[in-house]
Amino acid sequence: MGSKLFKSLLMVLVAFFMVSTHAIGGEVEVLHWWTSGGEAKSVAVLKDLLEKQGHTWKDFAVAGGGGDAAMTVLKSRAVAGNPPTAAQVKGPQIQLWGDEGVLANLDDVARAEKWDALLPKVVADVMKYEGSYVAVPVNVHRINWMWANPEVFRKAGAELPTTWEQFEVAAQKIQKAGFIPVAWGGQPWQEATVFEIIVAAMGGSDFYRKALVEADPEALKSPTMVKALVTMKMIKAYTDKGAPGRDWNLATAMVIKGEAAMQFMGDWAKGEFTAAGKKPGRDYIAMPAPGTSGQFLFNVDSFIMFKQKDAGAQKAQKAMAGLILQPEFQTVFNVNKGSIPVRLGMPRASFDDPALRSMNAFSASAASGDLVPSMAHEMAVFPAVRGAIMDVVTNYYNSDISAQAAASKLASEVEAAK
Ligand code: BGC
């Protein structure tokens, strides 16, 4: 065969190969806010699995814990008529995107993969718009955790607290010993995270539901709320000057390095300990935040999918949706992320002790009425109400207004936002 003929045959083959790979694979552009060490490791699992199926992952990461920055970017992309293929969106907001008529219907994937049987009904309902799946859940995070450095506690001669009174005693000892008692991230969503933990602790689950799920004005301005606000402000004396604006993962790093004794944060913080090679029980302690041992403030991450014209993108999008509830992904992702699988009946062998305790607490709290949705993490109320609560709480924490005035303001601002 002449070398010219051989070369052109080769080119035809290459061209054919390129067309056919294009035909099997499509591209998904995925908007998310998983940018910390532990988070990036977790999201890479999904990317790799999808790429193994011949699809392309275009990463659209928007830094900023809690996702507020990501949601702003998503809205502007959608308004410009150019949303990504998939986006990390949670809770009641899914309904708002459904109202816009821009979401892809995932019922065929859901039917093939039997999502109705694999998911707790409360979770499945949140993923549906007018009875059809438009989102796929990834995990279950528990919010009400305390992450502690046992070495710092030991050096300070302090006990791990299970009540807020004990917390104060421990924090004073830790401060006297020259450590920062609490690693605080001074951003509105982080302050709202600690606030809701304390509301759950002070008022119990029924009060939490009244105040932060039903947004009932009487509960919002009640003496119990005042007590919760006072307790939240009490912590301030035990934080450091670097707190304002600090990212949550930098706060976790302070506990990992032994500069600070504790952090109150959801279990994505465990992802940071894991990524740093730290072992629970040995290098760090994970326990329920004071006063919340029987409660489970839940936060379920999920992806919504936007309607696509391109057949390849549609295929890639469905492949991504299908992968998320597979046992392999549910295990590897959640082990890295610090969360527990959202898929029911998963084998437990790969999970560490805090994850196992979280799994047990999830079912126990569901049975006792102590499983409540996180307000700070978009599970409980629509964004306008969440925004109003967060504004009041952050202003209160960072100013001199009284707890009483803040509680009244909570009630009035929330009413105005409804
Ligand atoms: C998300 C987590 C994330 C955390 C910090 C939460 O709202 O649900 O997946 O790790 O924010 O960014």
Tab-separated table of C-alpha atoms and ligand atoms in Angstrom:
chain	number	residue	atom	x	y	z
A	1	MET	CA	0.000	0.000	0.000
A	2	GLY	CA	1.372	3.433	-0.919
A	3	SER	CA	2.183	5.630	2.016
A	4	LYS	CA	-0.150	8.371	0.687
A	5	LEU	CA	-3.078	5.989	0.562
A	6	PHE	CA	-2.179	4.654	4.003
A	7	LYS	CA	-2.101	8.195	5.420
A	8	SER	CA	-5.487	9.104	4.021
A	9	LEU	CA	-6.990	5.838	5.287
A	10	LEU	CA	-5.582	6.659	8.694
A	11	MET	CA	-7.116	10.139	8.579
A	12	VAL	CA	-10.504	8.691	7.668
A	13	LEU	CA	-10.219	6.304	10.597
A	14	VAL	CA	-9.241	9.100	12.996
A	15	ALA	CA	-12.132	11.233	11.780
A	16	PHE	CA	-14.515	8.305	12.176
A	17	PHE	CA	-13.238	7.638	15.656
A	18	MET	CA	-13.701	11.279	16.657
A	19	VAL	CA	-17.260	11.356	15.332
A	20	SER	CA	-18.163	8.128	17.073
A	21	THR	CA	-16.724	9.128	20.465
A	22	HIS	CA	-18.680	12.326	20.115
A	23	ALA	CA	-21.771	10.254	19.438
A	24	ILE	CA	-21.414	8.166	22.609
A	25	GLY	CA	-20.266	10.978	24.839
A	26	GLY	CA	-21.788	14.351	25.592
A	27	GLU	CA	-20.737	17.281	27.742
A	28	VAL	CA	-22.157	18.312	31.084
A	29	GLU	CA	-21.314	21.665	32.507
A	30	VAL	CA	-21.756	21.340	36.265
A	31	LEU	CA	-22.181	24.304	38.574
A	32	HIS	CA	-21.311	23.575	42.205
A	33	TRP	CA	-19.532	25.140	45.184
A	34	TRP	CA	-17.388	22.233	46.289
A	35	THR	CA	-13.985	23.870	46.325
A	36	SER	CA	-12.401	23.042	49.703
A	37	GLY	CA	-9.895	20.165	49.939
A	38	GLY	CA	-12.437	17.565	51.066
A	39	GLU	CA	-15.165	18.857	48.758
A	40	ALA	CA	-12.947	18.900	45.659
A	41	LYS	CA	-11.900	15.323	46.343
A	42	SER	CA	-15.534	14.309	46.613
A	43	VAL	CA	-16.768	15.972	43.432
A	44	ALA	CA	-13.817	14.498	41.506
A	45	VAL	CA	-15.392	11.063	42.106
A	46	LEU	CA	-18.445	12.030	40.065
A	47	LYS	CA	-16.359	13.585	37.321
A	48	ASP	CA	-14.203	10.461	36.999
A	49	LEU	CA	-17.136	8.056	36.911
A	50	LEU	CA	-18.879	10.135	34.266
A	51	GLU	CA	-15.755	10.424	32.150
A	52	LYS	CA	-15.339	6.643	32.329
A	53	GLN	CA	-18.673	6.453	30.516
A	54	GLY	CA	-17.245	8.590	27.702
A	55	HIS	CA	-18.771	11.933	28.707
A	56	THR	CA	-16.996	15.222	29.288
A	57	TRP	CA	-17.248	17.183	32.527
A	58	LYS	CA	-16.933	20.932	32.242
A	59	ASP	CA	-16.336	22.166	35.761
A	60	PHE	CA	-18.094	25.345	36.831
A	61	ALA	CA	-17.084	25.725	40.469
A	62	VAL	CA	-18.085	28.923	42.254
A	63	ALA	CA	-16.154	29.275	45.517
A	64	GLY	CA	-18.055	30.265	48.644
A	65	GLY	CA	-19.265	27.875	51.353
A	66	GLY	CA	-22.989	27.453	51.768
A	67	GLY	CA	-23.519	28.221	48.077
A	68	ASP	CA	-24.847	31.781	48.198
A	69	ALA	CA	-22.301	32.992	45.625
A	70	ALA	CA	-23.035	29.992	43.401
A	71	MET	CA	-26.779	30.721	43.479
A	72	THR	CA	-26.199	34.330	42.410
A	73	VAL	CA	-24.089	33.185	39.459
A	74	LEU	CA	-26.647	30.536	38.530
A	75	LYS	CA	-29.475	33.083	38.458
A	76	SER	CA	-27.570	35.422	36.185
A	77	ARG	CA	-26.674	32.581	33.802
A	78	ALA	CA	-30.318	31.491	33.707
A	79	VAL	CA	-31.569	35.033	33.124
A	80	ALA	CA	-29.120	35.315	30.229
A	81	GLY	CA	-30.695	32.152	28.761
A	82	ASN	CA	-27.506	30.172	29.227
A	83	PRO	CA	-27.848	27.917	32.272
A	84	PRO	CA	-25.344	25.081	32.833
A	85	THR	CA	-26.391	21.470	32.204
A	86	ALA	CA	-26.580	20.654	35.915
A	87	ALA	CA	-26.417	22.744	39.070
A	88	GLN	CA	-26.158	22.077	42.797
A	89	VAL	CA	-29.508	23.369	44.054
A	90	LYS	CA	-31.339	22.232	47.169
A	91	GLY	CA	-34.637	22.086	49.014
A	92	PRO	CA	-37.651	24.314	48.366
A	93	GLN	CA	-35.697	26.292	45.767
A	94	ILE	CA	-36.105	23.346	43.393
A	95	GLN	CA	-39.798	24.249	43.177
A	96	LEU	CA	-38.947	27.820	42.208
A	97	TRP	CA	-36.774	26.570	39.326
A	98	GLY	CA	-39.603	24.205	38.379
A	99	ASP	CA	-41.949	27.206	38.157
A	100	GLU	CA	-39.594	28.739	35.591
A	101	GLY	CA	-40.187	25.775	33.262
A	102	VAL	CA	-36.464	25.297	32.615
A	103	LEU	CA	-35.859	21.911	34.253
A	104	ALA	CA	-35.376	18.601	32.463
A	105	ASN	CA	-37.679	15.712	33.340
A	106	LEU	CA	-35.705	12.819	34.843
A	107	ASP	CA	-38.589	10.357	35.219
A	108	ASP	CA	-37.180	7.831	32.733
A	109	VAL	CA	-33.895	7.584	34.692
A	110	ALA	CA	-35.825	7.488	37.970
A	111	ARG	CA	-38.046	4.661	36.719
A	112	ALA	CA	-35.151	2.632	35.328
A	113	GLU	CA	-33.129	3.064	38.520
A	114	LYS	CA	-36.144	2.690	40.875
A	115	TRP	CA	-35.565	5.963	42.730
A	116	ASP	CA	-38.955	5.827	44.454
A	117	ALA	CA	-37.872	2.621	46.201
A	118	LEU	CA	-34.304	3.759	46.910
A	119	LEU	CA	-35.043	7.135	48.519
A	120	PRO	CA	-36.760	8.151	51.748
A	121	LYS	CA	-40.145	9.579	50.663
A	122	VAL	CA	-39.492	12.979	52.313
A	123	VAL	CA	-36.380	13.335	50.165
A	124	ALA	CA	-38.003	12.060	46.949
A	125	ASP	CA	-40.837	14.581	47.324
A	126	VAL	CA	-38.379	17.494	47.418
A	127	MET	CA	-36.773	16.239	44.179
A	128	LYS	CA	-40.089	16.273	42.283
A	129	TYR	CA	-41.892	19.112	40.574
A	130	GLU	CA	-45.568	18.453	39.858
A	131	GLY	CA	-44.952	14.757	40.491
A	132	SER	CA	-41.943	14.377	38.159
A	133	TYR	CA	-38.307	14.062	39.150
A	134	VAL	CA	-36.349	17.184	38.204
A	135	ALA	CA	-33.486	16.762	40.681
A	136	VAL	CA	-31.344	13.989	42.050
A	137	PRO	CA	-30.153	13.877	45.672
A	138	VAL	CA	-26.545	13.140	46.523
A	139	ASN	CA	-26.161	12.778	50.283
A	140	VAL	CA	-27.414	13.619	53.753
A	141	HIS	CA	-25.380	16.030	55.858
A	142	ARG	CA	-26.016	16.528	59.568
A	143	ILE	CA	-25.594	20.134	60.678
A	144	ASN	CA	-25.521	19.922	64.482
A	145	TRP	CA	-21.977	18.706	65.082
A	146	MET	CA	-19.148	19.877	67.244
A	147	TRP	CA	-15.609	19.163	65.961
A	148	ALA	CA	-13.045	19.175	68.724
A	149	ASN	CA	-9.299	18.815	69.120
A	150	PRO	CA	-8.813	16.427	72.083
A	151	GLU	CA	-5.195	17.502	72.595
A	152	VAL	CA	-6.221	21.128	73.157
A	153	PHE	CA	-8.920	20.052	75.616
A	154	ARG	CA	-6.388	17.875	77.431
A	155	LYS	CA	-3.781	20.629	77.661
A	156	ALA	CA	-6.396	23.056	78.990
A	157	GLY	CA	-7.772	20.523	81.482
A	158	ALA	CA	-11.230	21.040	79.986
A	159	GLU	CA	-14.098	18.583	79.485
A	160	LEU	CA	-15.931	18.097	76.200
A	161	PRO	CA	-19.243	19.958	76.679
A	162	THR	CA	-22.686	18.449	76.181
A	163	THR	CA	-24.611	21.521	77.376
A	164	TRP	CA	-24.105	25.237	76.720
A	165	GLU	CA	-23.371	25.806	80.428
A	166	GLN	CA	-20.573	23.235	80.220
A	167	PHE	CA	-19.421	24.887	77.022
A	168	GLU	CA	-18.827	28.172	78.880
A	169	VAL	CA	-16.835	26.451	81.618
A	170	ALA	CA	-14.672	24.634	79.058
A	171	ALA	CA	-14.224	27.718	76.869
A	172	GLN	CA	-12.909	29.751	79.811
A	173	LYS	CA	-10.324	27.104	80.668
A	174	ILE	CA	-9.240	26.798	77.048
A	175	GLN	CA	-8.856	30.547	76.723
A	176	LYS	CA	-6.805	30.733	79.946
A	177	ALA	CA	-4.536	28.021	78.577
A	178	GLY	CA	-3.778	30.242	75.577
A	179	PHE	CA	-5.888	28.574	72.869
A	180	ILE	CA	-8.798	29.900	70.830
A	181	PRO	CA	-11.878	28.112	72.199
A	182	VAL	CA	-14.017	28.390	69.061
A	183	ALA	CA	-12.882	28.534	65.436
A	184	TRP	CA	-15.478	30.950	64.052
A	185	GLY	CA	-16.151	31.707	60.412
A	186	GLY	CA	-17.696	35.164	60.310
A	187	GLN	CA	-19.881	34.794	57.221
A	188	PRO	CA	-23.697	35.093	57.338
A	189	TRP	CA	-24.367	31.450	56.401
A	190	GLN	CA	-21.910	30.158	59.005
A	191	GLU	CA	-23.401	32.390	61.683
A	192	ALA	CA	-26.854	31.136	60.647
A	193	THR	CA	-25.559	27.572	60.987
A	194	VAL	CA	-24.530	28.096	64.618
A	195	PHE	CA	-27.724	30.048	65.277
A	196	GLU	CA	-30.004	27.227	64.126
A	197	ILE	CA	-28.058	24.681	66.156
A	198	ILE	CA	-28.636	26.801	69.263
A	199	VAL	CA	-32.324	27.324	68.443
A	200	ALA	CA	-32.695	23.526	68.278
A	201	ALA	CA	-30.817	23.136	71.568
A	202	MET	CA	-32.744	25.837	73.452
A	203	GLY	CA	-36.239	25.169	72.184
A	204	GLY	CA	-36.282	21.513	71.122
A	205	SER	CA	-37.458	20.203	67.768
A	206	ASP	CA	-41.070	21.435	67.939
A	207	PHE	CA	-39.936	24.972	68.673
A	208	TYR	CA	-37.323	24.738	65.921
A	209	ARG	CA	-40.039	23.746	63.438
A	210	LYS	CA	-42.338	26.567	64.542
A	211	ALA	CA	-39.608	29.197	64.357
A	212	LEU	CA	-37.409	28.166	61.460
A	213	VAL	CA	-39.618	25.998	59.245
A	214	GLU	CA	-43.055	27.563	59.690
A	215	ALA	CA	-41.453	30.981	60.359
A	216	ASP	CA	-44.126	31.656	62.949
A	217	PRO	CA	-43.846	35.269	64.228
A	218	GLU	CA	-44.815	34.337	67.800
A	219	ALA	CA	-42.006	31.779	67.977
A	220	LEU	CA	-39.555	34.154	66.315
A	221	LYS	CA	-40.059	36.824	68.968
A	222	SER	CA	-40.563	34.449	71.924
A	223	PRO	CA	-38.485	34.332	75.129
A	224	THR	CA	-36.993	31.043	73.874
A	225	MET	CA	-35.678	32.836	70.793
A	226	VAL	CA	-34.247	35.602	72.979
A	227	LYS	CA	-32.460	32.945	75.024
A	228	ALA	CA	-31.051	31.368	71.869
A	229	LEU	CA	-29.774	34.733	70.644
A	230	VAL	CA	-28.158	35.478	74.019
A	231	THR	CA	-26.412	32.097	73.960
A	232	MET	CA	-25.159	32.694	70.440
A	233	LYS	CA	-23.679	36.051	71.426
A	234	MET	CA	-22.058	34.470	74.509
A	235	ILE	CA	-19.803	32.454	72.154
A	236	LYS	CA	-18.327	35.637	70.689
A	237	ALA	CA	-16.058	36.180	73.697
A	238	TYR	CA	-14.415	32.852	72.870
A	239	THR	CA	-13.566	33.562	69.230
A	240	ASP	CA	-10.525	35.370	67.809
A	241	LYS	CA	-10.023	38.665	65.975
A	242	GLY	CA	-9.547	36.866	62.652
A	243	ALA	CA	-13.114	35.537	62.651
A	244	PRO	CA	-14.836	38.129	60.404
A	245	GLY	CA	-15.059	36.821	56.851
A	246	ARG	CA	-13.159	33.604	57.580
A	247	ASP	CA	-14.007	30.628	55.325
A	248	TRP	CA	-15.395	27.559	57.088
A	249	ASN	CA	-12.571	25.283	55.959
A	250	LEU	CA	-9.965	27.673	57.355
A	251	ALA	CA	-11.826	27.516	60.657
A	252	THR	CA	-11.702	23.702	60.464
A	253	ALA	CA	-7.966	23.930	59.777
A	254	MET	CA	-7.533	25.829	63.060
A	255	VAL	CA	-9.001	22.852	64.921
A	256	ILE	CA	-6.938	20.390	62.881
A	257	LYS	CA	-3.735	22.315	63.692
A	258	GLY	CA	-4.572	22.647	67.374
A	259	GLU	CA	-4.864	26.447	67.329
A	260	ALA	CA	-8.521	26.238	68.259
A	261	ALA	CA	-10.426	23.751	70.404
A	262	MET	CA	-13.745	23.412	68.554
A	263	GLN	CA	-15.903	24.325	65.608
A	264	PHE	CA	-19.685	24.071	65.227
A	265	MET	CA	-20.317	23.049	61.654
A	266	GLY	CA	-22.039	20.460	59.469
A	267	ASP	CA	-20.208	17.257	58.685
A	268	TRP	CA	-18.610	18.519	55.476
A	269	ALA	CA	-16.024	19.614	58.088
A	270	LYS	CA	-15.238	15.919	58.512
A	271	GLY	CA	-14.213	15.915	54.850
A	272	GLU	CA	-11.410	18.329	55.781
A	273	PHE	CA	-10.186	16.122	58.647
A	274	THR	CA	-10.303	13.105	56.318
A	275	ALA	CA	-8.451	14.918	53.529
A	276	ALA	CA	-5.771	15.874	56.098
A	277	GLY	CA	-5.361	12.179	57.018
A	278	LYS	CA	-6.884	12.637	60.484
A	279	LYS	CA	-8.763	9.828	62.248
A	280	PRO	CA	-11.907	10.297	64.344
A	281	GLY	CA	-11.521	9.414	68.013
A	282	ARG	CA	-7.747	9.664	67.755
A	283	ASP	CA	-6.965	13.044	66.145
A	284	TYR	CA	-10.343	14.700	66.492
A	285	ILE	CA	-13.647	14.245	68.272
A	286	ALA	CA	-16.975	14.464	66.480
A	287	MET	CA	-19.946	14.829	68.782
A	288	PRO	CA	-23.392	16.398	68.620
A	289	ALA	CA	-23.328	20.130	69.389
A	290	PRO	CA	-24.295	20.861	73.028
A	291	GLY	CA	-27.946	20.183	73.778
A	292	THR	CA	-28.731	18.503	70.445
A	293	SER	CA	-27.723	14.869	70.896
A	294	GLY	CA	-31.088	13.395	69.861
A	295	GLN	CA	-31.661	15.846	67.050
A	296	PHE	CA	-30.706	15.704	63.409
A	297	LEU	CA	-30.738	18.968	61.475
A	298	PHE	CA	-30.559	17.660	57.937
A	299	ASN	CA	-29.180	19.066	54.719
A	300	VAL	CA	-29.492	17.130	51.465
A	301	ASP	CA	-27.356	18.184	48.510
A	302	SER	CA	-28.907	17.685	45.096
A	303	PHE	CA	-28.459	18.537	41.446
A	304	ILE	CA	-31.114	19.998	39.201
A	305	MET	CA	-30.773	19.461	35.458
A	306	PHE	CA	-31.645	22.099	32.892
A	307	LYS	CA	-33.446	21.267	29.603
A	308	GLN	CA	-30.979	20.700	26.763
A	309	LYS	CA	-31.341	20.873	22.970
A	310	ASP	CA	-28.163	18.929	22.206
A	311	ALA	CA	-28.703	15.142	22.182
A	312	GLY	CA	-25.205	14.503	23.562
A	313	ALA	CA	-25.782	16.849	26.481
A	314	GLN	CA	-29.119	15.164	27.203
A	315	LYS	CA	-27.413	11.787	27.267
A	316	ALA	CA	-24.581	12.985	29.493
A	317	GLN	CA	-27.032	14.637	31.842
A	318	LYS	CA	-29.075	11.463	32.226
A	319	ALA	CA	-25.901	9.447	32.708
A	320	MET	CA	-24.885	11.817	35.507
A	321	ALA	CA	-28.309	11.540	37.136
A	322	GLY	CA	-28.140	7.745	36.876
A	323	LEU	CA	-24.676	7.556	38.438
A	324	ILE	CA	-25.459	9.581	41.527
A	325	LEU	CA	-27.596	6.957	43.224
A	326	GLN	CA	-25.376	4.011	42.297
A	327	PRO	CA	-23.915	2.246	45.377
A	328	GLU	CA	-20.318	2.812	44.236
A	329	PHE	CA	-20.735	6.568	43.974
A	330	GLN	CA	-22.833	6.789	47.138
A	331	THR	CA	-20.031	5.097	49.087
A	332	VAL	CA	-16.901	6.762	47.746
A	333	PHE	CA	-18.415	10.231	47.522
A	334	ASN	CA	-19.941	10.225	50.994
A	335	VAL	CA	-16.848	8.746	52.658
A	336	ASN	CA	-14.865	11.711	51.293
A	337	LYS	CA	-17.561	14.313	51.822
A	338	GLY	CA	-18.363	13.550	55.467
A	339	SER	CA	-22.035	12.930	54.702
A	340	ILE	CA	-24.021	9.685	54.669
A	341	PRO	CA	-25.664	8.029	51.653
A	342	VAL	CA	-29.126	9.234	50.716
A	343	ARG	CA	-29.789	5.831	49.102
A	344	LEU	CA	-31.519	3.514	51.571
A	345	GLY	CA	-30.105	0.135	52.578
A	346	MET	CA	-26.477	0.862	51.689
A	347	PRO	CA	-23.698	-1.379	53.110
A	348	ARG	CA	-22.045	0.324	56.086
A	349	ALA	CA	-18.623	-1.337	56.013
A	350	SER	CA	-16.687	1.542	54.406
A	351	PHE	CA	-17.964	4.218	56.792
A	352	ASP	CA	-16.210	5.572	59.881
A	353	ASP	CA	-17.627	5.966	63.370
A	354	PRO	CA	-19.085	9.512	63.000
A	355	ALA	CA	-20.835	8.410	59.786
A	356	LEU	CA	-22.265	5.322	61.490
A	357	ARG	CA	-23.487	7.459	64.378
A	358	SER	CA	-25.016	9.851	61.880
A	359	MET	CA	-26.833	6.960	60.157
A	360	ASN	CA	-28.211	5.769	63.491
A	361	ALA	CA	-29.192	9.288	64.525
A	362	PHE	CA	-30.937	9.800	61.175
A	363	SER	CA	-33.312	6.884	61.697
A	364	ALA	CA	-33.734	7.430	65.445
A	365	SER	CA	-34.551	11.118	64.982
A	366	ALA	CA	-37.011	10.338	62.182
A	367	ALA	CA	-38.855	8.055	64.597
A	368	SER	CA	-38.801	10.508	67.527
A	369	GLY	CA	-39.806	13.639	65.585
A	370	ASP	CA	-36.322	15.158	65.937
A	371	LEU	CA	-35.382	15.085	62.261
A	372	VAL	CA	-35.666	18.708	61.167
A	373	PRO	CA	-34.631	20.531	57.980
A	374	SER	CA	-31.801	23.048	58.093
A	375	MET	CA	-32.853	26.656	57.591
A	376	ALA	CA	-29.307	27.905	56.999
A	377	HIS	CA	-28.749	25.269	54.297
A	378	GLU	CA	-31.856	25.956	52.233
A	379	MET	CA	-33.905	22.987	53.394
A	380	ALA	CA	-36.628	24.702	55.385
A	381	VAL	CA	-37.888	27.980	53.933
A	382	PHE	CA	-37.854	29.863	50.633
A	383	PRO	CA	-34.764	32.000	49.921
A	384	ALA	CA	-36.466	35.316	50.757
A	385	VAL	CA	-37.348	34.174	54.289
A	386	ARG	CA	-33.938	32.576	54.793
A	387	GLY	CA	-32.320	35.830	53.642
A	388	ALA	CA	-34.381	37.848	56.142
A	389	ILE	CA	-33.472	35.531	59.032
A	390	MET	CA	-29.789	35.523	58.112
A	391	ASP	CA	-29.641	39.328	57.829
A	392	VAL	CA	-31.139	39.848	61.274
A	393	VAL	CA	-28.969	37.166	62.900
A	394	THR	CA	-25.738	38.429	61.358
A	395	ASN	CA	-26.526	42.060	62.181
A	396	TYR	CA	-27.316	41.085	65.731
A	397	TYR	CA	-24.147	39.027	66.151
A	398	ASN	CA	-21.977	41.781	64.722
A	399	SER	CA	-23.520	44.796	66.485
A	400	ASP	CA	-24.676	45.901	69.901
A	401	ILE	CA	-28.424	45.559	69.444
A	402	SER	CA	-30.158	43.624	72.205
A	403	ALA	CA	-31.359	40.043	71.852
A	404	GLN	CA	-34.887	41.264	72.585
A	405	ALA	CA	-34.751	43.814	69.767
A	406	ALA	CA	-33.255	41.234	67.397
A	407	ALA	CA	-36.041	38.761	68.169
A	408	SER	CA	-38.743	41.360	67.415
A	409	LYS	CA	-36.920	42.253	64.239
A	410	LEU	CA	-36.785	38.588	63.247
A	411	ALA	CA	-40.569	38.390	63.491
A	412	SER	CA	-41.214	41.588	61.536
A	413	GLU	CA	-38.587	41.075	58.805
A	414	VAL	CA	-39.697	37.496	58.212
A	415	GLU	CA	-43.336	38.578	57.916
A	416	ALA	CA	-42.301	41.206	55.372
A	417	ALA	CA	-40.318	38.651	53.365
A	418	LYS	CA	-43.126	36.055	53.216
B	1	BGC	C1	-23.530	22.108	51.351
B	1	BGC	C2	-22.335	21.225	51.523
B	1	BGC	C3	-21.085	22.075	51.497
B	1	BGC	C4	-21.189	23.196	52.515
B	1	BGC	C5	-19.973	24.098	52.561
B	1	BGC	C6	-23.517	23.232	52.355
B	1	BGC	O1	-24.614	24.073	52.153
B	1	BGC	O2	-24.707	21.367	51.510
B	1	BGC	O3	-22.283	20.255	50.511
B	1	BGC	O4	-19.966	21.270	51.725
B	1	BGC	O5	-22.318	23.976	52.236
B	1	BGC	O6	-19.747	24.684	51.347
